[in-house]
């Protein structure tokens, strides 16, 4: 039979001082925060942190970080974060403000992929701090605040796009205003549901940047696109991946790439754009590399591209059927059936645009795990205040006390602005190394 014990437990303060009342208002060094900043109080409920030192830091950059739950390699939480990583936070190296972030993928109790927006002055310090270890925290993941553009199709935003159907139903151009600058990446997660081929003129789905709002003949664009393979001798059921550029009315093409793809699986498509090159790559959902293409000539100037563009089909025959619609399960649905050329059908899970530089920022050094507060032999405490003295008692307010460990018992608990009263007789212990302060009773089963 399980017995229940009610045990009164004290908090032990370690200090050396001549006067109890004088020592506590200044918060003795033994309870001093490791990170010296009053601005850090918002993270007092986080038990652990690591300092991450970066290579090639770029101001205001969206940086990809792979975090492990328990592995000793790379960035990890040493099994001290929540299994869904919802308590992970990143802050500036001076501990002054939280950084925006977005989870691309979470595997509970194993790893997560996270994009963190670096500070605007990161080049001056090249360090950020990762906090974790707060069982009460909920995720702050926010793609809108992390990227230059973000859409996860949780809601129907298709009305924000300008959708233009070409004459004779030969195609549809969908555009969204966006000021395109050099050194950006455009990433989307897609799922192919169907593709089939009837003849050479097969359905094409393009995505990238465009200069117009849907004219039949745009002057400038940069697209990556997929279609059944047009490589001589290739299996026409193999989906090809290719880059396409139009600059000042002239078209240029990259080489066909033929990754091995399967229907109803998720893929990551990534396109990067600089003043000297355009590249595109396709990855599995696990970010295993599948194929890539690059073009280093005929790159349109950035100010000639003013829209995110998605184009469905681009040939002259009629009889097309095209959908640019929202799926209430959280997808953008793209469907194209050519009258004499087959069908392609895909879903877009999410899409974002962020900065891109080569080489990209990376983790150089992962600092050792540290407690957010100094640990005394049996106490982890943040701060006390409002110490008052009466004839019989000393009263103070225990602010942000974090964890209590009292051998042979160990407690994981939190106090928030709890008033503590101790018998004044404990003043007689002044000069000893420990003073026992009664806090509360615990019920142990």
CSV table of C-alpha atoms in Angstrom, one decimal:
chain,number,residue,atom,x,y,z
A,1,UNK,CA,0.0,0.0,0.0
A,2,UNK,CA,1.4,3.4,-1.0
A,3,UNK,CA,1.8,5.8,2.0
A,4,UNK,CA,1.5,9.5,1.9
A,5,UNK,CA,3.9,11.7,3.9
A,6,UNK,CA,3.5,15.4,4.5
A,7,UNK,CA,7.0,16.8,4.9
A,8,UNK,CA,8.0,20.4,5.7
A,9,UNK,CA,11.0,21.3,3.7
A,10,UNK,CA,13.2,24.4,4.0
A,11,UNK,CA,15.2,26.3,1.4
A,12,UNK,CA,18.8,26.6,2.3
A,13,UNK,CA,20.6,29.9,1.5
A,14,UNK,CA,24.4,30.0,1.4
A,15,UNK,CA,25.9,33.3,2.3
A,16,UNK,CA,28.7,34.9,4.3
A,17,UNK,CA,27.6,38.1,6.0
A,18,UNK,CA,27.4,39.9,9.3
A,19,UNK,CA,23.8,40.6,9.2
A,20,UNK,CA,20.9,38.5,7.9
A,21,UNK,CA,18.7,41.5,7.2
A,22,UNK,CA,21.4,43.4,5.4
A,23,UNK,CA,22.7,40.5,3.4
A,24,UNK,CA,19.5,39.5,1.7
A,25,UNK,CA,18.1,42.7,0.1
A,26,UNK,CA,21.2,42.9,-2.2
A,27,UNK,CA,20.8,39.3,-3.3
A,28,UNK,CA,24.1,37.6,-2.4
A,29,UNK,CA,26.5,36.5,-5.0
A,30,UNK,CA,25.7,32.9,-4.5
A,31,UNK,CA,22.2,33.5,-6.0
A,32,UNK,CA,23.5,35.7,-8.8
A,33,UNK,CA,22.2,35.0,-12.3
A,34,UNK,CA,24.7,33.6,-14.7
A,35,UNK,CA,23.5,35.9,-17.4
A,36,UNK,CA,23.8,39.4,-16.1
A,37,UNK,CA,20.8,41.4,-17.4
A,38,UNK,CA,17.6,42.6,-15.9
A,39,UNK,CA,16.1,42.2,-19.4
A,40,UNK,CA,16.6,38.5,-19.1
A,41,UNK,CA,13.8,38.2,-16.5
A,42,UNK,CA,11.4,36.9,-19.2
A,43,UNK,CA,13.5,33.8,-19.4
A,44,UNK,CA,13.8,33.1,-15.7
A,45,UNK,CA,11.5,30.1,-16.1
A,46,UNK,CA,13.9,28.4,-18.5
A,47,UNK,CA,16.3,26.1,-16.6
A,48,UNK,CA,19.1,25.6,-19.1
A,49,UNK,CA,20.9,27.5,-21.9
A,50,UNK,CA,23.7,27.1,-24.4
A,51,UNK,CA,25.7,29.8,-26.2
A,52,UNK,CA,26.0,29.1,-29.9
A,53,UNK,CA,28.9,30.7,-31.8
A,54,UNK,CA,28.4,31.1,-35.5
A,55,UNK,CA,30.5,31.1,-38.6
A,56,UNK,CA,29.8,33.6,-41.5
A,57,UNK,CA,27.1,35.4,-39.5
A,58,UNK,CA,24.8,37.6,-41.6
A,59,UNK,CA,22.5,40.3,-40.1
A,60,UNK,CA,18.8,39.5,-40.0
A,61,UNK,CA,19.4,36.1,-41.7
A,62,UNK,CA,17.0,33.1,-41.6
A,63,UNK,CA,19.3,30.3,-40.4
A,64,UNK,CA,18.5,26.6,-40.5
A,65,UNK,CA,19.4,24.7,-37.3
A,66,UNK,CA,19.0,21.0,-36.6
A,67,UNK,CA,18.4,20.4,-32.9
A,68,UNK,CA,18.6,16.9,-31.3
A,69,UNK,CA,16.7,16.0,-28.2
A,70,UNK,CA,19.4,13.9,-26.5
A,71,UNK,CA,22.3,13.3,-28.9
A,72,UNK,CA,25.7,14.6,-27.7
A,73,UNK,CA,26.5,15.7,-31.2
A,74,UNK,CA,25.8,19.2,-32.6
A,75,UNK,CA,23.1,21.4,-31.1
A,76,UNK,CA,21.1,19.4,-28.5
A,77,UNK,CA,19.0,19.8,-25.4
A,78,UNK,CA,20.6,16.9,-23.4
A,79,UNK,CA,17.0,15.5,-22.8
A,80,UNK,CA,16.2,18.7,-20.8
A,81,UNK,CA,13.7,20.3,-23.2
A,82,UNK,CA,10.1,19.2,-23.8
A,83,UNK,CA,9.9,16.2,-26.2
A,84,UNK,CA,8.1,18.4,-28.7
A,85,UNK,CA,10.7,21.2,-28.4
A,86,UNK,CA,8.0,23.8,-27.7
A,87,UNK,CA,10.1,25.3,-24.9
A,88,UNK,CA,13.1,26.0,-27.1
A,89,UNK,CA,13.9,29.8,-27.5
A,90,UNK,CA,16.7,31.8,-29.0
A,91,UNK,CA,17.8,35.2,-27.8
A,92,UNK,CA,20.5,37.8,-28.7
A,93,UNK,CA,23.9,37.2,-27.0
A,94,UNK,CA,23.3,40.1,-24.6
A,95,UNK,CA,20.1,38.4,-23.5
A,96,UNK,CA,18.0,41.4,-24.4
A,97,UNK,CA,15.4,40.1,-26.9
A,98,UNK,CA,13.9,36.9,-28.2
A,99,UNK,CA,14.6,35.9,-31.8
A,100,UNK,CA,11.8,34.9,-34.1
A,101,UNK,CA,11.8,31.3,-35.3
A,102,UNK,CA,9.7,28.7,-37.2
A,103,UNK,CA,9.7,24.9,-36.9
A,104,UNK,CA,9.9,23.2,-40.3
A,105,UNK,CA,9.7,19.7,-38.8
A,106,UNK,CA,9.4,18.1,-35.4
A,107,UNK,CA,9.9,14.5,-34.5
A,108,UNK,CA,8.9,14.2,-30.8
A,109,UNK,CA,11.7,13.1,-28.5
A,110,UNK,CA,14.2,12.9,-31.4
A,111,UNK,CA,15.0,16.1,-33.4
A,112,UNK,CA,13.6,19.2,-34.9
A,113,UNK,CA,14.4,21.5,-37.8
A,114,UNK,CA,14.1,25.1,-37.0
A,115,UNK,CA,14.7,28.4,-38.9
A,116,UNK,CA,15.9,31.2,-36.6
A,117,UNK,CA,15.9,34.9,-37.7
A,118,UNK,CA,19.3,36.2,-36.6
A,119,UNK,CA,19.6,39.7,-35.0
A,120,UNK,CA,20.1,42.7,-37.1
A,121,UNK,CA,23.5,43.2,-35.5
A,122,UNK,CA,24.7,39.6,-35.4
A,123,UNK,CA,27.9,40.3,-37.3
A,124,UNK,CA,29.2,42.3,-34.3
A,125,UNK,CA,29.0,39.3,-31.9
A,126,UNK,CA,28.4,36.1,-33.9
A,127,UNK,CA,26.7,34.5,-30.9
A,128,UNK,CA,23.1,33.6,-29.9
A,129,UNK,CA,21.8,31.9,-26.8
A,130,UNK,CA,19.4,28.9,-26.9
A,131,UNK,CA,17.2,28.5,-23.8
A,132,UNK,CA,15.2,25.4,-23.0
A,133,UNK,CA,13.8,23.5,-20.0
A,134,UNK,CA,10.5,25.0,-19.2
A,135,UNK,CA,7.7,22.5,-18.9
A,136,UNK,CA,5.0,25.2,-18.9
A,137,UNK,CA,6.1,26.8,-22.2
A,138,UNK,CA,4.2,26.7,-25.4
A,139,UNK,CA,5.6,27.1,-28.9
A,140,UNK,CA,6.2,30.6,-30.3
A,141,UNK,CA,6.9,29.3,-33.8
A,142,UNK,CA,5.8,32.0,-36.3
A,143,UNK,CA,6.7,31.8,-40.0
A,144,UNK,CA,5.3,35.3,-40.7
A,145,UNK,CA,7.7,37.0,-38.3
A,146,UNK,CA,10.6,34.8,-39.3
A,147,UNK,CA,10.7,35.1,-43.1
A,148,UNK,CA,10.4,37.8,-45.7
A,149,UNK,CA,7.4,36.0,-47.0
A,150,UNK,CA,5.6,33.0,-45.5
A,151,UNK,CA,2.5,31.0,-46.2
A,152,UNK,CA,1.4,27.7,-44.8
A,153,UNK,CA,-2.1,27.7,-46.2
A,154,UNK,CA,-3.7,27.2,-42.7
A,155,UNK,CA,-6.3,29.7,-44.1
A,156,UNK,CA,-7.5,30.5,-47.6
A,157,UNK,CA,-5.4,33.3,-48.9
A,158,UNK,CA,-5.8,32.5,-52.6
A,159,UNK,CA,-7.8,35.8,-53.0
A,160,UNK,CA,-4.6,37.7,-52.3
A,161,UNK,CA,-3.2,36.3,-55.6
A,162,UNK,CA,-4.0,37.7,-59.0
A,163,UNK,CA,-5.2,34.8,-61.1
A,164,UNK,CA,-5.3,35.3,-64.9
A,165,UNK,CA,-6.5,32.7,-67.3
A,166,UNK,CA,-4.8,32.8,-70.7
A,167,UNK,CA,-6.9,32.9,-73.9
A,168,UNK,CA,-8.4,29.6,-75.2
A,169,UNK,CA,-7.8,28.0,-71.7
A,170,UNK,CA,-4.1,27.5,-72.5
A,171,UNK,CA,-2.8,28.2,-69.1
A,172,UNK,CA,-3.2,30.2,-65.8
A,173,UNK,CA,-0.7,32.7,-64.3
A,174,UNK,CA,-1.0,33.4,-60.5
A,175,UNK,CA,1.0,36.3,-59.0
A,176,UNK,CA,1.5,37.9,-55.6
A,177,UNK,CA,3.3,41.2,-55.2
A,178,UNK,CA,6.8,40.9,-53.7
A,179,UNK,CA,9.8,43.1,-54.0
A,180,UNK,CA,12.5,40.8,-55.3
A,181,UNK,CA,16.1,41.5,-54.3
A,182,UNK,CA,19.2,39.6,-54.9
A,183,UNK,CA,20.4,37.0,-52.4
A,184,UNK,CA,17.1,35.3,-51.6
A,185,UNK,CA,15.9,31.7,-51.4
A,186,UNK,CA,12.4,30.5,-52.2
A,187,UNK,CA,11.5,27.2,-50.5
A,188,UNK,CA,8.3,25.2,-50.7
A,189,UNK,CA,7.1,21.8,-49.5
A,190,UNK,CA,5.1,19.9,-52.2
A,191,UNK,CA,3.3,16.6,-52.6
A,192,UNK,CA,2.8,15.1,-56.1
A,193,UNK,CA,-0.5,13.3,-56.4
A,194,UNK,CA,-0.6,12.6,-60.1
A,195,UNK,CA,1.4,13.0,-63.3
A,196,UNK,CA,0.9,11.2,-66.6
A,197,UNK,CA,2.0,11.7,-70.2
A,198,UNK,CA,0.1,11.4,-73.4
A,199,UNK,CA,2.5,13.1,-75.8
A,200,UNK,CA,5.4,15.5,-76.1
A,201,UNK,CA,3.4,18.6,-75.0
A,202,UNK,CA,3.0,17.6,-71.4
A,203,UNK,CA,1.6,19.6,-68.5
A,204,UNK,CA,4.0,22.1,-66.9
A,205,UNK,CA,3.9,23.7,-63.4
A,206,UNK,CA,6.2,26.6,-62.9
A,207,UNK,CA,7.1,28.5,-59.7
A,208,UNK,CA,9.5,31.4,-59.1
A,209,UNK,CA,9.5,35.1,-59.7
A,210,UNK,CA,8.0,37.1,-62.6
A,211,UNK,CA,7.8,40.7,-63.8
A,212,UNK,CA,4.1,40.9,-64.6
A,213,UNK,CA,0.7,40.3,-63.2
A,214,UNK,CA,-0.3,37.6,-65.7
A,215,UNK,CA,0.4,38.8,-69.2
A,216,UNK,CA,0.6,36.1,-71.8
A,217,UNK,CA,4.2,37.0,-72.7
A,218,UNK,CA,6.2,38.2,-69.7
A,219,UNK,CA,9.5,40.0,-70.4
A,220,UNK,CA,11.4,38.6,-67.4
A,221,UNK,CA,11.0,35.6,-65.1
A,222,UNK,CA,13.0,33.0,-63.3
A,223,UNK,CA,11.2,29.7,-62.8
A,224,UNK,CA,12.0,26.2,-61.7
A,225,UNK,CA,9.5,23.7,-63.0
A,226,UNK,CA,8.6,20.0,-63.3
A,227,UNK,CA,7.3,17.9,-66.1
A,228,UNK,CA,7.6,14.3,-67.2
A,229,UNK,CA,11.1,13.8,-68.5
A,230,UNK,CA,12.0,15.1,-72.0
A,231,UNK,CA,15.4,13.6,-71.9
A,232,UNK,CA,15.9,11.3,-75.0
A,233,UNK,CA,15.4,7.7,-74.1
A,234,UNK,CA,14.2,8.5,-70.6
A,235,UNK,CA,11.1,6.8,-69.1
A,236,UNK,CA,8.3,9.3,-69.7
A,237,UNK,CA,6.8,8.4,-66.3
A,238,UNK,CA,9.9,9.9,-64.7
A,239,UNK,CA,9.4,13.5,-63.5
A,240,UNK,CA,12.0,16.0,-64.6
A,241,UNK,CA,13.2,19.1,-62.8
A,242,UNK,CA,14.5,22.1,-64.7
A,243,UNK,CA,15.4,25.8,-64.5
A,244,UNK,CA,14.0,28.3,-67.0
A,245,UNK,CA,14.9,32.0,-67.4
A,246,UNK,CA,13.4,34.7,-69.6
A,247,UNK,CA,15.4,37.9,-69.8
A,248,UNK,CA,14.1,40.8,-71.9
A,249,UNK,CA,12.0,38.5,-73.9
A,250,UNK,CA,14.6,35.8,-74.6
A,251,UNK,CA,14.3,32.3,-73.1
A,252,UNK,CA,17.1,30.2,-71.6
A,253,UNK,CA,16.9,26.7,-70.1
A,254,UNK,CA,18.9,24.6,-67.8
A,255,UNK,CA,19.5,20.9,-68.1
A,256,UNK,CA,16.8,18.4,-67.3
A,257,UNK,CA,17.3,16.6,-64.0
A,258,UNK,CA,15.5,13.2,-63.5
A,259,UNK,CA,15.3,12.4,-59.8
A,260,UNK,CA,13.6,9.2,-58.7
A,261,UNK,CA,10.3,10.4,-57.3
A,262,UNK,CA,7.2,8.7,-56.0
A,263,UNK,CA,3.6,9.8,-55.9
A,264,UNK,CA,1.9,10.9,-52.6
A,265,UNK,CA,5.2,11.7,-51.0
A,266,UNK,CA,6.5,15.1,-49.8
A,267,UNK,CA,9.4,16.9,-51.3
A,268,UNK,CA,11.3,20.1,-50.6
A,269,UNK,CA,11.9,22.4,-53.5
A,270,UNK,CA,14.5,25.2,-53.1
A,271,UNK,CA,15.5,28.0,-55.5
A,272,UNK,CA,18.2,30.6,-54.8
A,273,UNK,CA,18.8,33.8,-56.7
A,274,UNK,CA,21.8,36.1,-56.7
A,275,UNK,CA,23.2,38.7,-59.1
A,276,UNK,CA,25.5,36.1,-60.7
A,277,UNK,CA,23.6,32.8,-60.5
A,278,UNK,CA,20.3,31.1,-60.2
A,279,UNK,CA,20.1,27.6,-58.8
A,280,UNK,CA,17.4,25.1,-57.9
A,281,UNK,CA,17.5,21.9,-55.9
A,282,UNK,CA,15.0,19.2,-54.9
A,283,UNK,CA,15.2,17.2,-51.7
A,284,UNK,CA,13.2,14.5,-50.1
A,285,UNK,CA,11.1,15.4,-47.0
A,286,UNK,CA,14.1,14.1,-44.9
A,287,UNK,CA,16.2,16.7,-46.9
A,288,UNK,CA,18.1,14.0,-48.7
A,289,UNK,CA,19.5,15.6,-51.9
A,290,UNK,CA,17.8,14.4,-55.1
A,291,UNK,CA,18.8,16.8,-57.9
A,292,UNK,CA,20.0,20.3,-58.7
A,293,UNK,CA,20.4,22.7,-61.6
A,294,UNK,CA,22.3,26.0,-61.9
A,295,UNK,CA,22.5,28.8,-64.4
A,296,UNK,CA,25.2,31.5,-64.3
A,297,UNK,CA,24.3,33.5,-67.4
A,298,UNK,CA,21.4,35.7,-68.5
A,299,UNK,CA,20.2,36.4,-64.9
A,300,UNK,CA,17.5,39.0,-64.8
A,301,UNK,CA,18.1,42.1,-62.7
A,302,UNK,CA,16.3,42.1,-59.4
A,303,UNK,CA,14.3,45.3,-60.0
A,304,UNK,CA,12.7,43.7,-63.1
A,305,UNK,CA,11.0,41.0,-60.9
A,306,UNK,CA,8.1,42.2,-58.8
A,307,UNK,CA,5.9,39.1,-58.1
A,308,UNK,CA,6.0,35.6,-56.8
A,309,UNK,CA,4.7,33.6,-59.7
A,310,UNK,CA,3.0,30.2,-60.2
A,311,UNK,CA,2.1,29.2,-63.7
A,312,UNK,CA,0.0,26.3,-64.9
A,313,UNK,CA,0.8,25.3,-68.5
A,314,UNK,CA,2.2,27.4,-71.3
A,315,UNK,CA,1.3,25.9,-74.7
A,316,UNK,CA,-1.2,26.8,-77.5
A,317,UNK,CA,-3.7,24.0,-77.6
A,318,UNK,CA,-7.1,24.4,-75.9
A,319,UNK,CA,-9.0,22.1,-73.6
A,320,UNK,CA,-7.0,22.8,-70.5
A,321,UNK,CA,-8.4,22.3,-67.0
A,322,UNK,CA,-6.6,24.2,-64.2
A,323,UNK,CA,-7.1,24.7,-60.5
A,324,UNK,CA,-5.5,27.2,-58.2
A,325,UNK,CA,-7.6,26.5,-55.1
A,326,UNK,CA,-7.3,26.2,-51.3
A,327,UNK,CA,-7.7,22.8,-49.7
A,328,UNK,CA,-9.3,23.1,-46.3
A,329,UNK,CA,-6.9,20.5,-44.9
A,330,UNK,CA,-4.2,23.2,-45.2
A,331,UNK,CA,-2.8,23.0,-48.7
A,332,UNK,CA,-2.7,25.0,-51.9
A,333,UNK,CA,-4.0,22.7,-54.7
A,334,UNK,CA,-2.5,23.0,-58.2
A,335,UNK,CA,-4.0,21.0,-60.9
A,336,UNK,CA,-3.4,21.1,-64.7
A,337,UNK,CA,-4.9,18.8,-67.3
A,338,UNK,CA,-3.9,19.4,-70.9
A,339,UNK,CA,-6.4,18.6,-73.5
A,340,UNK,CA,-3.9,16.4,-75.4
A,341,UNK,CA,-1.0,16.1,-73.0
A,342,UNK,CA,-1.7,14.5,-69.7
A,343,UNK,CA,-2.2,15.6,-66.1
A,344,UNK,CA,-0.2,17.0,-63.2
A,345,UNK,CA,-1.6,17.4,-59.8
A,346,UNK,CA,0.2,18.6,-56.7
A,347,UNK,CA,-0.4,20.1,-53.2
A,348,UNK,CA,1.7,22.9,-51.6
A,349,UNK,CA,2.1,22.5,-47.9
A,350,UNK,CA,4.0,25.7,-47.2
A,351,UNK,CA,6.3,28.2,-48.9
A,352,UNK,CA,8.6,30.9,-47.7
A,353,UNK,CA,11.2,33.4,-48.9
A,354,UNK,CA,14.3,34.3,-46.9
A,355,UNK,CA,17.8,35.6,-47.3
A,356,UNK,CA,20.5,33.6,-49.0
A,357,UNK,CA,24.3,34.0,-49.0
A,358,UNK,CA,27.1,31.6,-49.9
A,359,UNK,CA,28.7,30.6,-47.6
A,360,UNK,CA,25.7,30.5,-45.3
A,361,UNK,CA,25.9,31.1,-41.5
A,362,UNK,CA,26.6,27.9,-39.6
A,363,UNK,CA,27.2,26.7,-36.0
A,364,UNK,CA,30.9,26.9,-35.2
A,365,UNK,CA,30.8,26.1,-31.5
A,366,UNK,CA,28.1,24.7,-29.3
A,367,UNK,CA,28.6,25.9,-25.8
A,368,UNK,CA,28.3,23.6,-22.8
A,369,UNK,CA,24.9,23.3,-21.2
A,370,UNK,CA,24.5,25.6,-18.2
A,371,UNK,CA,21.9,26.3,-15.6
A,372,UNK,CA,20.1,29.6,-15.9
A,373,UNK,CA,20.8,30.2,-12.2
A,374,UNK,CA,23.7,29.2,-10.0
A,375,UNK,CA,23.2,25.9,-8.2
A,376,UNK,CA,24.1,25.9,-4.5
A,377,UNK,CA,24.6,22.6,-2.7
A,378,UNK,CA,20.8,22.3,-2.2
A,379,UNK,CA,19.2,25.4,-3.8
A,380,UNK,CA,18.5,27.0,-7.1
A,381,UNK,CA,17.1,30.5,-6.6
A,382,UNK,CA,16.6,33.7,-8.6
A,383,UNK,CA,16.0,36.6,-6.3
A,384,UNK,CA,14.5,37.8,-3.0
A,385,UNK,CA,13.1,41.3,-2.2
A,386,UNK,CA,11.0,43.3,0.2
A,387,UNK,CA,12.7,42.1,3.4
A,388,UNK,CA,11.0,43.3,6.5
A,389,UNK,CA,11.7,42.6,10.2
A,390,UNK,CA,9.2,42.5,13.2
A,391,UNK,CA,9.7,41.6,16.8
A,392,UNK,CA,9.4,37.9,16.1
A,393,UNK,CA,9.7,37.3,12.4
A,394,UNK,CA,11.6,38.2,9.3
A,395,UNK,CA,9.5,38.3,6.1
A,396,UNK,CA,10.7,38.5,2.5
A,397,UNK,CA,9.3,37.8,-0.9
A,398,UNK,CA,10.9,34.9,-2.8
A,399,UNK,CA,10.9,35.9,-6.4
A,400,UNK,CA,11.6,33.4,-9.2
A,401,UNK,CA,12.8,30.5,-7.0
A,402,UNK,CA,13.5,27.7,-9.4
A,403,UNK,CA,14.3,24.4,-7.9
A,404,UNK,CA,14.6,22.9,-4.5
A,405,UNK,CA,16.8,19.9,-3.7
A,406,UNK,CA,17.0,18.8,-0.1
A,407,UNK,CA,18.9,15.5,0.4
A,408,UNK,CA,17.7,12.8,0.4
A,409,UNK,CA,14.6,14.3,-1.2
A,410,UNK,CA,14.6,16.2,-4.5
A,411,UNK,CA,11.8,18.5,-5.7
A,412,UNK,CA,11.3,20.2,-9.0
A,413,UNK,CA,9.1,23.2,-8.3
A,414,UNK,CA,8.6,26.9,-9.0
A,415,UNK,CA,7.7,29.8,-6.7
A,416,UNK,CA,6.3,33.0,-8.1
A,417,UNK,CA,6.3,36.0,-5.7
A,418,UNK,CA,5.7,33.8,-2.7
A,419,UNK,CA,5.9,35.5,0.7
A,420,UNK,CA,8.1,33.6,3.1
A,421,UNK,CA,8.1,34.2,6.9
A,422,UNK,CA,10.8,32.7,9.1
A,423,UNK,CA,11.1,32.8,12.9
A,424,UNK,CA,13.4,35.5,14.0
A,425,UNK,CA,15.3,33.1,16.2
A,426,UNK,CA,17.1,32.0,13.0
A,427,UNK,CA,19.1,35.2,13.2
A,428,UNK,CA,21.1,33.4,15.8
A,429,UNK,CA,22.6,31.3,13.0
A,430,UNK,CA,24.4,34.4,11.6
A,431,UNK,CA,28.1,33.6,11.1
A,432,UNK,CA,27.3,30.0,10.1
A,433,UNK,CA,27.4,28.9,6.5
A,434,UNK,CA,23.8,27.9,6.2
A,435,UNK,CA,20.5,29.5,7.2
A,436,UNK,CA,17.3,27.4,6.9
A,437,UNK,CA,14.3,29.2,5.7
A,438,UNK,CA,10.9,27.5,5.9
A,439,UNK,CA,8.9,27.7,2.7
A,440,UNK,CA,6.1,25.3,2.4
A,441,UNK,CA,5.0,21.7,2.9
A,442,UNK,CA,5.1,19.0,0.2
A,443,UNK,CA,2.9,16.0,-0.2
A,444,UNK,CA,4.9,13.0,-1.3
A,445,UNK,CA,3.3,9.7,-2.3
